Amino acid sequence: MVKHVVMFKLIPFETEEAKQNKLEEIKTSLEALKDKIEVLHHIQVDFNCNPAETWDLILTTELDSLEAVSIYANHPAHVAISKDLIGPVKADRACVDYEY
């Protein structure tokens, strides 16, 4: 099994409410992928509660292999969220894939 963990830092928003709304929209959209991508066993999105830290959001997924990670990453539903929803507000991204 592989855990695919991605952290995102978002661009500044005009208000904290606008940022929280976007975070919730991203969370809802990403977690809905569980029902759309067969190779995806688990997906969870959480928000950083520590304002002293850099990253705003963490995505944790569980898949069978790195090949399954690639299938997930290239699935049209995932690509659309990455490009249309996250892309315009993404300041930075970090990723780790590890076997367990």
Short mmCIF file of C-alpha atoms in Angstrom, two decimals:
data_model
loop_
_atom_site.label_atom_id
_atom_site.label_comp_id
_atom_site.label_asym_id
_atom_site.label_seq_id
_atom_site.Cartn_x
_atom_site.Cartn_y
_atom_site.Cartn_z
CA MET A 1 0.00 0.00 0.00
CA VAL A 2 1.10 3.57 -0.67
CA LYS A 3 0.16 6.71 1.19
CA HIS A 4 0.17 9.76 -1.05
CA VAL A 5 0.39 12.90 1.10
CA VAL A 6 0.16 16.38 -0.40
CA MET A 7 0.33 19.73 1.39
CA PHE A 8 -0.82 22.99 -0.14
CA LYS A 9 -0.16 26.61 0.74
CA LEU A 10 -2.79 28.92 -0.71
CA ILE A 11 -2.35 32.45 -1.97
CA PRO A 12 -3.53 35.27 0.32
CA PHE A 13 -7.27 35.91 0.34
CA GLU A 14 -9.05 39.21 0.96
CA THR A 15 -10.79 37.79 4.02
CA GLU A 16 -10.42 34.78 6.30
CA GLU A 17 -14.00 33.84 5.41
CA ALA A 18 -13.14 33.71 1.70
CA LYS A 19 -10.16 31.48 2.47
CA GLN A 20 -12.24 29.14 4.63
CA ASN A 21 -14.91 28.91 1.93
CA LYS A 22 -12.29 27.94 -0.65
CA LEU A 23 -10.73 25.38 1.70
CA GLU A 24 -14.15 23.79 2.28
CA GLU A 25 -14.83 23.72 -1.46
CA ILE A 26 -11.50 22.01 -2.11
CA LYS A 27 -12.10 19.49 0.70
CA THR A 28 -15.59 18.59 -0.52
CA SER A 29 -14.44 18.22 -4.13
CA LEU A 30 -11.37 16.12 -3.33
CA GLU A 31 -13.14 13.82 -0.88
CA ALA A 32 -15.87 13.19 -3.47
CA LEU A 33 -13.21 11.54 -5.66
CA LYS A 34 -13.51 8.42 -3.48
CA ASP A 35 -16.69 7.53 -5.35
CA LYS A 36 -15.24 8.37 -8.77
CA ILE A 37 -11.77 6.81 -8.86
CA GLU A 38 -11.71 3.04 -8.36
CA VAL A 39 -8.03 2.78 -7.32
CA LEU A 40 -8.55 5.23 -4.45
CA HIS A 41 -9.07 3.35 -1.17
CA HIS A 42 -9.10 6.32 1.18
CA ILE A 43 -8.97 10.09 0.86
CA GLN A 44 -8.99 12.68 3.62
CA VAL A 45 -8.48 16.44 3.54
CA ASP A 46 -7.69 18.43 6.67
CA PHE A 47 -6.83 22.05 7.44
CA ASN A 48 -3.90 23.40 9.42
CA CYS A 49 -5.09 24.83 12.73
CA ASN A 50 -1.69 26.37 13.59
CA PRO A 51 -1.37 29.86 12.04
CA ALA A 52 2.39 29.84 12.77
CA GLU A 53 2.91 27.07 10.20
CA THR A 54 3.29 27.37 6.43
CA TRP A 55 0.85 24.86 4.95
CA ASP A 56 -2.92 25.42 4.79
CA LEU A 57 -4.24 22.03 3.73
CA ILE A 58 -3.15 18.40 3.78
CA LEU A 59 -4.46 15.65 1.52
CA THR A 60 -3.88 12.03 2.53
CA THR A 61 -4.78 9.18 0.21
CA GLU A 62 -4.24 5.42 0.31
CA LEU A 63 -3.71 3.39 -2.83
CA ASP A 64 -2.29 -0.03 -3.72
CA SER A 65 0.87 1.11 -5.53
CA LEU A 66 2.72 3.98 -7.18
CA GLU A 67 1.06 2.90 -10.42
CA ALA A 68 -2.32 3.45 -8.73
CA VAL A 69 -1.12 6.89 -7.58
CA SER A 70 -0.42 7.71 -11.22
CA ILE A 71 -3.86 6.48 -12.29
CA TYR A 72 -5.45 8.64 -9.57
CA ALA A 73 -3.32 11.68 -10.44
CA ASN A 74 -4.20 11.46 -14.13
CA HIS A 75 -7.90 10.67 -13.72
CA PRO A 76 -9.98 13.38 -15.45
CA ALA A 77 -11.96 14.17 -12.27
CA HIS A 78 -8.74 14.70 -10.28
CA VAL A 79 -7.12 16.71 -13.08
CA ALA A 80 -10.15 19.02 -13.26
CA ILE A 81 -10.02 19.75 -9.52
CA SER A 82 -6.26 20.28 -9.61
CA LYS A 83 -6.39 22.59 -12.61
CA ASP A 84 -9.64 24.50 -12.12
CA LEU A 85 -10.15 24.63 -8.35
CA ILE A 86 -6.74 24.34 -6.70
CA GLY A 87 -4.47 25.74 -9.41
CA PRO A 88 -5.74 29.33 -9.31
CA VAL A 89 -5.28 29.59 -5.51
CA LYS A 90 -2.15 27.44 -5.03
CA ALA A 91 0.98 29.24 -3.84
CA ASP A 92 3.02 26.09 -3.13
CA ARG A 93 2.77 22.30 -2.98
CA ALA A 94 4.77 19.51 -1.36
CA CYS A 95 4.24 15.78 -1.78
CA VAL A 96 5.45 12.54 -0.20
CA ASP A 97 4.58 9.01 -1.31
CA TYR A 98 5.55 6.16 0.99
CA GLU A 99 4.88 2.46 1.28
CA TYR A 100 3.43 1.01 4.45
#
